[in-house]
């Protein structure tokens, strides 16, 4: 693979996405201001992905004094590893939303999708952001009779919701199909160029960005948040967790299941790059699109998603390569990367006031595979809530919603799994494994001197031992060989091989354990 293990510190991952080169190559550095410790900010936004930055910019534009605290660098999380689709249809289909939430809700969702797309287009135009934004049609195809029945339901429900879609007779990818539908006016862009454009405007308007500032604690007194990061304290009237799941054990931990998604950037031997977006209906699904970076076309192929910490990521990459090679003449794999997203139990994201805590704490999570759209929409909804403005989507996406119960089957399935890990992992131990058996770059759980440890061997043969108990809520982490990380199967917390937090909700790293064992050659 051509672009492997470079710039790894720019993302929560060992693998490199094609978007990361922009950050390295960009001569335009963001000005990161000093925090004014005496100042009372209107809003502290935690997380500088698309959700946090959109929220911050909309608030700053409305005259609010905002500060973004990012644990690493902007786009370090899923925004730096997205496949960057801009769709007005979602992983929870209009047929599902209509059935589970009612027809009005499906119509409202369609409207929300159009609004999110128009916010992105508006920013790109107003701020002249050069982010490869292109309008594309999207084809959704069925490969058998059963899928065709599902596709027909999606087509009809999409139309009822007010989305422009029609049956087509051609597909843009060389996969045999039974039926296909087409949504026009969809899009794609370069996510890091886009958020850097928003950030530049946020900073120009007086907003503050703090990098490498993980918020470890938030104390609320008289409605004021005092957030503590390293040796800094930040005071704010409102606080937004744009971090997927907020830290600590809260309702969101049990209403969302973490998934990993896999993507390849392929160079082809011929010019058969699809002009548009294409998606199948398989489980897990696949998608295709084309992106041109520095004059080079790449076929972006994604899918093979699975719950974090549950399956073999290397196998997922291999499956994806084999799948793509069935249909395309692949010259080389230029990129392969994976990213994390959260599946909400009833299909729709949770955007708004975090339930069960003081007023003025907001959350945006459960975006499924539609993070660029829901992240943008979250910016609009949360900024309206902070500003005390009406927003017609608040009830549909409310994090406090208890109904409908149509997602109940999934809810039981997802949370049962979380609960199983939550309780049993703390008391079970893996078999004793000999450290000598570890290969360089390999990690595993092992019982050592009566204690379960997360053991990792680096390329020099040096072994690092960590306490494998996730600092969030006590589940046992699993090794992710593809990303060289320790991933928690409960709520998606992830750590690098030294134990440092890569993905919230944990805020504290895994403790190192001293072991007296030398396996160096
Ligand atoms: Fe929640 Fe690990 S126990 S992320």
Coordinates of C-alpha atoms and ligand atoms in Angstrom, one line a residue:
X1 CA 0.0 0.0 0.0
X2 CA 1.3 3.4 -1.0
X3 CA 0.2 5.6 1.9
X4 CA 0.6 3.7 5.1
X5 CA 1.4 4.7 8.6
X6 CA 2.3 8.3 7.8
X7 CA 1.0 11.3 9.6
X8 CA -0.6 8.9 12.1
X9 CA -0.7 11.5 14.8
X10 CA -3.2 13.5 12.6
X11 CA -5.9 11.0 13.2
X12 CA -7.3 8.5 15.8
X13 CA -5.8 5.8 13.7
X14 CA -2.7 4.2 12.4
X15 CA -4.0 4.1 8.9
X16 CA -3.9 7.2 6.7
X17 CA -6.9 8.7 5.0
X18 CA -6.4 10.7 1.7
X19 CA -7.6 13.8 3.5
X20 CA -4.7 13.9 5.9
X21 CA -2.1 15.0 3.3
X22 CA -4.0 18.3 3.1
X23 CA -3.2 19.1 6.7
X24 CA 0.5 18.3 6.3
X25 CA 0.8 20.1 3.0
X26 CA -1.2 23.1 4.0
X27 CA 1.0 26.1 4.5
X28 CA -1.9 28.0 5.9
X29 CA -1.6 27.4 9.6
X30 CA -4.5 28.2 11.9
X31 CA -3.8 30.7 14.6
X32 CA -4.4 29.1 17.9
X33 CA -5.0 31.8 20.5
X34 CA -4.2 31.9 24.1
X35 CA -7.1 31.2 26.4
X36 CA -8.2 34.2 28.5
X37 CA -8.6 32.5 31.9
X38 CA -10.6 35.3 33.4
X39 CA -13.1 35.5 30.6
X40 CA -16.6 34.0 30.8
X41 CA -17.3 32.4 27.4
X42 CA -20.8 32.0 26.1
X43 CA -20.1 28.5 24.9
X44 CA -17.4 25.9 25.2
X45 CA -17.4 23.4 22.4
X46 CA -15.5 20.2 23.1
X47 CA -14.3 18.6 19.9
X48 CA -13.1 20.1 16.6
X49 CA -14.7 17.8 14.0
X50 CA -17.5 18.9 11.7
X51 CA -20.1 19.0 14.5
X52 CA -18.1 21.2 16.9
X53 CA -16.7 23.5 14.3
X54 CA -20.1 24.1 12.6
X55 CA -21.7 24.7 16.0
X56 CA -18.9 27.1 17.0
X57 CA -19.0 29.1 13.8
X58 CA -22.8 29.5 13.8
X59 CA -22.7 30.7 17.4
X60 CA -19.7 33.0 16.9
X61 CA -21.4 34.5 13.9
X62 CA -24.4 35.3 16.1
X63 CA -22.2 37.3 18.4
X64 CA -21.5 34.6 21.0
X65 CA -18.0 34.3 22.5
X66 CA -17.0 30.7 21.8
X67 CA -14.0 28.5 22.5
X68 CA -13.3 25.1 21.0
X69 CA -11.3 22.6 23.1
X70 CA -9.9 19.8 20.9
X71 CA -8.1 16.9 22.6
X72 CA -5.8 16.5 19.6
X73 CA -6.0 18.5 16.4
X74 CA -9.0 19.5 14.2
X75 CA -10.4 16.6 12.3
X76 CA -8.5 14.0 14.4
X77 CA -11.6 11.9 14.9
X78 CA -14.1 10.7 12.4
X79 CA -14.1 13.8 10.3
X80 CA -10.6 13.0 9.3
X81 CA -11.6 9.4 8.3
X82 CA -15.0 9.9 6.8
X83 CA -15.7 8.8 3.2
X84 CA -17.2 12.3 2.9
X85 CA -20.6 11.6 1.3
X86 CA -23.3 14.3 1.3
X87 CA -26.6 12.6 1.0
X88 CA -30.2 13.6 1.6
X89 CA -31.1 10.0 2.3
X90 CA -29.8 8.2 5.3
X91 CA -28.8 4.9 6.7
X92 CA -32.1 4.8 8.5
X93 CA -34.2 4.7 5.3
X94 CA -37.3 6.9 4.8
X95 CA -39.3 3.7 4.8
X96 CA -38.0 2.8 8.3
X97 CA -38.4 6.3 9.7
X98 CA -41.9 6.5 8.3
X99 CA -42.8 3.1 9.9
X100 CA -41.1 3.8 13.2
X101 CA -41.7 7.6 13.7
X102 CA -44.6 8.4 11.4
X103 CA -45.0 10.0 8.0
X104 CA -44.6 13.6 9.3
X105 CA -41.3 12.7 10.9
X106 CA -40.0 11.2 7.6
X107 CA -41.0 14.4 5.9
X108 CA -39.2 16.5 8.6
X109 CA -36.1 14.3 8.2
X110 CA -36.1 14.9 4.4
X111 CA -36.4 18.6 5.1
X112 CA -33.5 18.4 7.6
X113 CA -31.3 16.6 5.0
X114 CA -31.9 19.4 2.5
X115 CA -31.2 22.0 5.1
X116 CA -27.9 20.4 6.1
X117 CA -26.8 20.2 2.4
X118 CA -27.7 23.8 1.9
X119 CA -25.8 24.9 5.0
X120 CA -22.7 23.2 3.6
X121 CA -23.1 24.7 0.2
X122 CA -23.8 28.1 1.7
X123 CA -20.6 28.1 3.8
X124 CA -18.6 26.9 0.8
X125 CA -19.9 29.7 -1.4
X126 CA -19.9 32.5 1.2
X127 CA -16.4 31.7 2.5
X128 CA -15.0 30.6 -0.9
X129 CA -13.8 27.3 0.6
X130 CA -11.9 25.3 -1.9
X131 CA -12.9 21.8 -0.7
X132 CA -13.6 19.8 -3.8
X133 CA -17.4 20.2 -3.3
X134 CA -19.2 18.5 -6.2
X135 CA -22.8 17.9 -6.9
X136 CA -23.4 14.2 -7.8
X137 CA -26.2 11.8 -8.4
X138 CA -26.4 8.8 -6.2
X139 CA -27.6 5.3 -7.2
X140 CA -29.0 2.8 -4.7
X141 CA -29.3 -0.7 -6.2
X142 CA -30.7 -4.0 -5.3
X143 CA -29.1 -7.3 -6.4
X144 CA -31.9 -9.7 -5.8
X145 CA -35.7 -9.9 -5.5
X146 CA -35.8 -9.4 -1.8
X147 CA -33.6 -6.3 -2.0
X148 CA -35.7 -5.0 -4.9
X149 CA -38.8 -5.2 -2.7
X150 CA -36.9 -3.2 0.0
X151 CA -35.7 -0.7 -2.7
X152 CA -39.3 -0.2 -3.9
X153 CA -40.4 0.6 -0.4
X154 CA -37.5 3.1 0.0
X155 CA -38.4 4.7 -3.4
X156 CA -42.0 5.2 -2.4
X157 CA -41.3 6.4 1.1
X158 CA -38.6 8.8 -0.1
X159 CA -41.1 10.3 -2.6
X160 CA -43.8 10.6 0.1
X161 CA -41.2 12.4 2.3
X162 CA -40.6 14.9 -0.4
X163 CA -37.2 13.7 -1.6
X164 CA -36.5 13.8 -5.3
X165 CA -35.8 10.3 -6.4
X166 CA -36.7 8.1 -9.4
X167 CA -36.3 4.5 -10.6
X168 CA -33.5 4.2 -13.1
X169 CA -32.4 1.5 -15.6
X170 CA -28.7 1.9 -15.3
X171 CA -26.2 1.6 -12.6
X172 CA -22.8 3.4 -12.6
X173 CA -20.9 0.6 -11.1
X174 CA -20.2 -2.7 -12.8
X175 CA -22.1 -4.8 -10.2
X176 CA -25.0 -6.9 -11.6
X177 CA -28.3 -5.5 -10.3
X178 CA -31.9 -6.3 -10.2
X179 CA -33.3 -2.8 -9.8
X180 CA -31.9 0.7 -9.1
X181 CA -33.1 4.1 -8.0
X182 CA -31.4 7.5 -8.4
X183 CA -31.3 10.5 -6.1
X184 CA -30.0 13.7 -7.8
X185 CA -28.4 16.7 -6.2
X186 CA -26.3 14.8 -3.8
X187 CA -22.7 15.6 -3.1
X188 CA -19.1 14.9 -2.0
X189 CA -16.3 17.0 -0.7
X190 CA -12.9 17.0 1.0
X191 CA -13.8 17.1 4.7
X192 CA -10.6 18.5 6.2
X193 CA -10.4 21.3 3.6
X194 CA -14.0 22.1 4.5
X195 CA -13.6 22.3 8.3
X196 CA -10.4 24.2 8.0
X197 CA -12.3 26.8 5.9
X198 CA -14.9 27.0 8.6
X199 CA -12.2 27.3 11.3
X200 CA -10.4 30.1 9.5
X201 CA -13.7 32.1 9.6
X202 CA -14.4 31.1 13.2
X203 CA -11.0 32.4 14.2
X204 CA -11.3 35.6 12.1
X205 CA -14.5 36.3 14.0
X206 CA -12.7 36.2 17.3
X207 CA -13.4 32.5 18.2
X208 CA -10.7 30.6 20.1
X209 CA -9.4 27.1 19.2
X210 CA -7.4 25.2 21.8
X211 CA -5.5 22.1 20.4
X212 CA -4.2 19.3 22.6
X213 CA -6.7 20.2 25.3
X214 CA -8.6 17.3 26.6
X215 CA -11.3 18.3 29.0
X216 CA -11.0 16.1 32.0
X217 CA -13.6 17.5 34.3
X218 CA -16.5 19.9 34.3
X219 CA -17.7 21.4 37.5
X220 CA -21.1 23.2 37.4
X221 CA -21.9 25.9 39.9
X222 CA -24.7 28.4 39.6
X223 CA -25.2 27.4 36.0
X224 CA -21.6 28.1 35.1
X225 CA -19.4 25.4 33.7
X226 CA -15.8 25.3 34.8
X227 CA -14.0 22.9 32.5
X228 CA -10.6 21.6 33.4
X229 CA -8.0 20.7 30.9
X230 CA -4.4 20.0 31.9
X231 CA -3.6 23.1 33.9
X232 CA -6.2 25.3 32.3
X233 CA -9.7 26.1 33.5
X234 CA -12.3 27.5 31.1
X235 CA -15.5 29.1 32.3
X236 CA -18.6 29.0 30.0
X237 CA -22.3 29.4 30.2
X238 CA -23.0 26.5 27.8
X239 CA -21.1 23.4 27.0
X240 CA -21.4 21.2 23.8
X241 CA -20.0 17.7 23.6
X242 CA -19.1 17.3 19.9
X243 CA -17.3 14.1 20.8
X244 CA -19.7 11.4 19.7
X245 CA -20.4 10.0 23.2
X246 CA -19.9 12.4 26.1
X247 CA -17.4 11.3 28.8
X248 CA -18.7 9.4 31.8
X249 CA -21.4 6.8 31.9
X250 CA -24.6 8.4 30.7
X251 CA -27.7 7.6 28.7
X252 CA -25.9 8.0 25.4
X253 CA -23.5 5.2 26.3
X254 CA -26.4 2.8 26.2
X255 CA -28.4 4.2 23.3
X256 CA -25.6 4.0 20.8
X257 CA -23.4 1.2 19.6
X258 CA -19.9 2.0 18.2
X259 CA -19.0 0.6 14.8
X260 CA -15.9 0.7 12.6
X261 CA -16.1 1.3 8.9
X262 CA -13.5 0.5 6.3
X263 CA -12.5 2.4 3.2
X264 CA -10.0 1.9 0.3
X265 CA -8.6 4.5 -2.1
X266 CA -7.8 2.6 -5.2
X267 CA -5.9 3.5 -8.4
X268 CA -7.4 1.6 -11.4
X269 CA -5.6 0.3 -14.5
X270 CA -8.2 1.8 -16.7
X271 CA -10.5 4.8 -16.6
X272 CA -13.6 3.1 -15.2
X273 CA -14.0 5.4 -12.3
X274 CA -17.7 6.0 -11.5
X275 CA -19.1 9.5 -12.0
X276 CA -21.4 9.6 -9.1
X277 CA -22.1 7.8 -5.8
X278 CA -23.3 4.2 -5.6
X279 CA -24.5 2.1 -2.7
X280 CA -25.8 -1.5 -2.5
X281 CA -28.3 -2.9 0.0
X282 CA -26.1 -5.7 1.4
X283 CA -25.5 -6.2 5.1
X284 CA -22.9 -4.9 5.7
X285 CA -23.2 -2.6 2.7
X286 CA -20.7 -1.4 0.2
X287 CA -20.4 1.9 -1.6
X288 CA -18.3 3.5 -4.4
X289 CA -17.4 6.9 -5.5
X290 CA -14.5 8.8 -7.1
X291 CA -12.3 11.6 -5.7
X292 CA -9.5 13.4 -7.5
X293 CA -6.6 14.5 -5.3
X294 CA -3.7 16.4 -6.8
X295 CA -4.8 15.4 -10.3
X296 CA -4.9 11.7 -9.4
X297 CA -8.3 9.8 -9.5
X298 CA -9.1 7.4 -6.7
X299 CA -11.9 4.9 -6.6
X300 CA -13.2 5.2 -3.0
X301 CA -14.7 1.8 -2.0
X302 CA -16.1 1.3 1.5
X303 CA -18.1 -1.0 3.7
X304 CA -17.5 -4.2 5.7
X305 CA -18.6 -2.3 8.9
X306 CA -18.8 -4.1 12.2
X307 CA -19.1 -3.3 15.8
X308 CA -15.9 -1.9 17.3
X309 CA -13.8 -4.6 19.0
X310 CA -15.9 -7.5 17.7
X311 CA -14.3 -8.7 14.4
X312 CA -11.0 -8.8 12.8
X313 CA -10.2 -5.4 11.1
X314 CA -7.5 -6.9 8.9
X315 CA -10.0 -9.4 7.6
X316 CA -12.4 -6.5 6.9
X317 CA -9.8 -4.7 4.8
X318 CA -9.0 -8.0 3.0
X319 CA -12.7 -8.6 2.2
X320 CA -13.1 -5.1 0.9
X321 CA -10.1 -5.5 -1.4
X322 CA -11.4 -8.8 -2.7
X323 CA -14.9 -7.3 -3.2
X324 CA -13.5 -4.3 -5.2
X325 CA -11.3 -6.6 -7.3
X326 CA -14.3 -8.5 -8.5
X327 CA -15.6 -5.5 -10.3
X328 CA -12.6 -3.3 -11.0
X329 CA -9.1 -3.6 -12.5
X330 CA -7.2 -2.5 -9.5
X331 CA -3.7 -1.2 -10.2
X332 CA -2.8 -0.4 -6.5
X333 CA -4.2 0.3 -3.1
X334 CA -3.2 3.9 -2.5
X335 CA -5.0 4.2 0.8
X336 CA -6.8 2.1 3.2
X337 CA -8.3 3.5 6.4
X338 CA -11.0 3.0 8.9
X339 CA -13.1 5.3 11.1
X340 CA -15.6 5.0 13.9
X341 CA -19.2 6.0 14.0
X342 CA -22.2 5.3 16.3
X343 CA -25.4 3.5 15.5
X344 CA -28.4 4.9 17.5
X345 CA -30.8 2.3 18.8
X346 CA -33.8 3.7 16.9
X347 CA -32.1 4.9 13.8
X348 CA -32.1 8.7 14.3
X349 CA -29.3 10.7 15.9
X350 CA -29.5 12.3 19.3
X351 CA -29.0 16.1 19.1
X352 CA -29.8 18.5 21.9
X353 CA -29.7 18.9 25.6
X354 CA -28.0 15.9 27.3
X355 CA -30.6 14.2 29.5
X356 CA -30.1 13.8 33.2
X357 CA -27.6 16.6 33.7
X358 CA -27.7 20.4 34.3
X359 CA -29.3 22.6 31.6
X360 CA -26.9 24.0 29.1
X361 CA -25.0 20.8 28.3
X362 CA -25.6 19.6 24.7
X363 CA -24.8 16.5 22.8
X364 CA -24.7 15.3 19.2
X365 CA -24.2 11.7 18.5
X366 CA -25.6 8.5 16.9
X367 CA -25.0 9.8 13.3
X368 CA -24.8 6.3 11.8
X369 CA -22.8 6.6 8.6
X370 CA -24.2 10.1 7.9
X371 CA -21.8 12.1 10.0
X372 CA -21.1 15.0 7.6
X373 CA -24.8 15.7 7.2
X374 CA -25.9 15.1 10.8
X375 CA -22.8 16.9 12.1
X376 CA -23.8 20.0 10.1
X377 CA -27.4 19.7 11.2
X378 CA -26.3 19.4 14.8
X379 CA -24.5 22.7 14.5
X380 CA -27.7 24.4 13.4
X381 CA -29.9 22.7 16.0
X382 CA -27.5 23.2 19.0
X383 CA -26.6 26.8 18.0
X384 CA -30.4 27.6 17.9
X385 CA -30.9 26.0 21.3
X386 CA -28.0 28.0 22.8
X387 CA -29.4 31.1 21.3
X388 CA -32.9 30.4 22.6
X389 CA -34.3 30.2 19.0
X390 CA -37.1 27.8 17.9
X391 CA -35.8 24.9 15.9
X392 CA -38.3 22.6 14.3
X393 CA -36.1 19.5 14.5
X394 CA -35.5 19.5 18.2
X395 CA -38.2 17.1 19.1
X396 CA -37.4 14.6 16.2
X397 CA -33.8 14.3 17.4
X398 CA -34.2 14.9 21.1
X399 CA -31.7 12.9 23.2
X400 CA -34.5 12.5 25.8
X401 CA -37.0 10.8 23.4
X402 CA -38.4 7.5 24.7
X403 CA -40.6 6.8 21.7
X404 CA -41.2 5.3 19.3
X405 CA -40.5 1.8 20.5
X406 CA -40.2 0.4 17.0
X407 CA -36.5 0.2 17.3
X408 CA -36.9 -2.0 20.4
X409 CA -35.6 -5.1 18.8
X410 CA -32.4 -3.4 17.8
X411 CA -32.3 -1.7 21.2
X412 CA -32.3 -5.0 23.0
X413 CA -29.8 -6.5 20.7
X414 CA -27.4 -3.6 20.9
X415 CA -27.6 -2.8 24.6
X416 CA -27.7 -6.5 25.6
X417 CA -24.3 -6.7 24.0
X418 CA -23.1 -3.6 25.8
X419 CA -24.4 -4.9 29.1
X420 CA -22.8 -8.3 28.6
X421 CA -19.4 -6.7 28.1
X422 CA -20.0 -4.2 30.8
X423 CA -20.4 -6.7 33.5
X424 CA -18.7 -9.9 32.5
X425 CA -15.5 -8.5 31.1
X426 CA -14.5 -7.2 34.5
X427 CA -14.4 -10.6 36.0
X428 CA -13.3 -12.9 33.1
X429 CA -9.7 -13.6 32.1
X430 CA -8.2 -14.8 28.9
X431 CA -5.9 -17.8 28.8
X432 CA -2.3 -17.3 29.7
X433 CA -0.3 -16.5 26.6
X434 CA 3.5 -16.6 26.3
X435 CA 5.0 -13.2 25.6
X436 CA 7.5 -14.8 23.3
X437 CA 4.7 -15.8 21.0
X438 CA 3.9 -12.2 20.3
X439 CA 5.1 -11.0 16.9
X440 CA 6.2 -7.4 16.3
X441 CA 3.2 -5.1 16.0
X442 CA 1.0 -7.7 17.7
X443 CA -1.1 -7.1 20.8
X444 CA -3.1 -9.5 22.9
X445 CA -4.8 -10.0 26.2
X446 CA -2.7 -12.2 28.5
X447 CA -2.7 -13.4 32.0
X448 CA 0.7 -12.6 33.5
X449 CA 1.6 -13.2 37.1
X450 CA -2.0 -13.7 38.0
X451 CA -3.1 -10.5 36.4
X452 CA -4.8 -9.8 33.0
X453 CA -2.9 -7.4 30.9
X454 CA -3.0 -5.8 27.5
X455 CA 0.3 -6.7 26.0
X456 CA 1.8 -5.2 22.9
X457 CA 5.2 -5.8 21.2
X458 CA 6.7 -3.1 19.1
X459 CA 8.9 -3.5 16.0
X460 CA 12.0 -3.6 18.3
X461 CA 10.6 -6.3 20.4
X462 CA 9.9 -4.1 23.4
X463 CA 6.8 -5.2 25.2
X464 CA 4.3 -2.7 26.7
X465 CA 1.9 -3.9 29.3
X466 CA -1.3 -2.0 30.1
X467 CA -4.2 -2.5 32.4
X468 CA -6.8 -3.6 29.8
X469 CA -9.8 -2.3 31.9
X470 CA -11.2 0.7 30.0
X471 CA -11.1 3.7 32.2
X472 CA -14.6 4.7 31.0
X473 CA -16.8 2.1 32.6
X474 CA -14.6 -1.0 33.1
X475 CA -15.0 -3.1 30.0
X476 CA -12.0 -5.0 28.6
X477 CA -10.3 -3.5 25.6
X478 CA -9.4 -5.6 22.5
X479 CA -6.5 -5.2 20.2
X480 CA -7.1 -3.7 16.7
X481 CA -4.1 -4.9 14.6
X482 CA -5.0 -2.8 11.6
X483 CA -5.0 0.4 13.6
X484 CA -2.5 -0.6 16.2
X485 CA -4.9 0.5 18.9
X486 CA -6.8 -0.9 21.9
X487 CA -10.5 -0.7 21.2
X488 CA -13.3 -1.0 23.8
X489 CA -16.2 -3.0 22.7
X490 CA -18.7 -1.3 25.0
X491 CA -18.9 2.3 24.0
X492 CA -16.1 2.7 21.4
X493 CA -13.3 4.1 23.6
X494 CA -10.0 3.7 21.9
X495 CA -6.4 4.0 23.1
X496 CA -3.0 3.9 21.3
X497 CA -0.5 1.2 22.1
X498 CA 1.0 3.4 24.9
X499 CA -2.4 3.7 26.5
X500 CA -3.2 7.3 25.4
X501 CA -6.8 8.0 24.6
X502 CA -7.7 8.2 20.9
X503 CA -11.5 8.2 21.1
X504 CA -13.8 9.3 23.9
X505 CA -15.8 8.6 26.0
X506 CA -12.8 7.7 28.2
X507 CA -10.9 10.8 29.3
X508 CA -8.0 8.9 31.1
X509 CA -5.6 6.6 29.4
X510 CA -4.9 3.0 30.2
X511 CA -2.4 2.6 33.1
X512 CA 1.0 1.2 32.2
X513 CA 1.9 -1.9 34.2
X514 CA 5.6 -2.7 35.0
X515 CA 6.5 -6.2 34.0
X516 CA 9.9 -7.9 34.5
X517 CA 10.1 -9.6 31.2
X518 CA 12.5 -8.9 28.4
X519 CA 11.7 -10.4 25.0
X520 CA 14.1 -8.3 23.0
X521 CA 16.3 -10.4 20.7
Ligands
LIG1 FE1 -17.2 2.6 27.9 FE2 -14.9 1.4 27.4 S1 -16.4 1.0 29.0 S2 -15.8 3.0 26.3

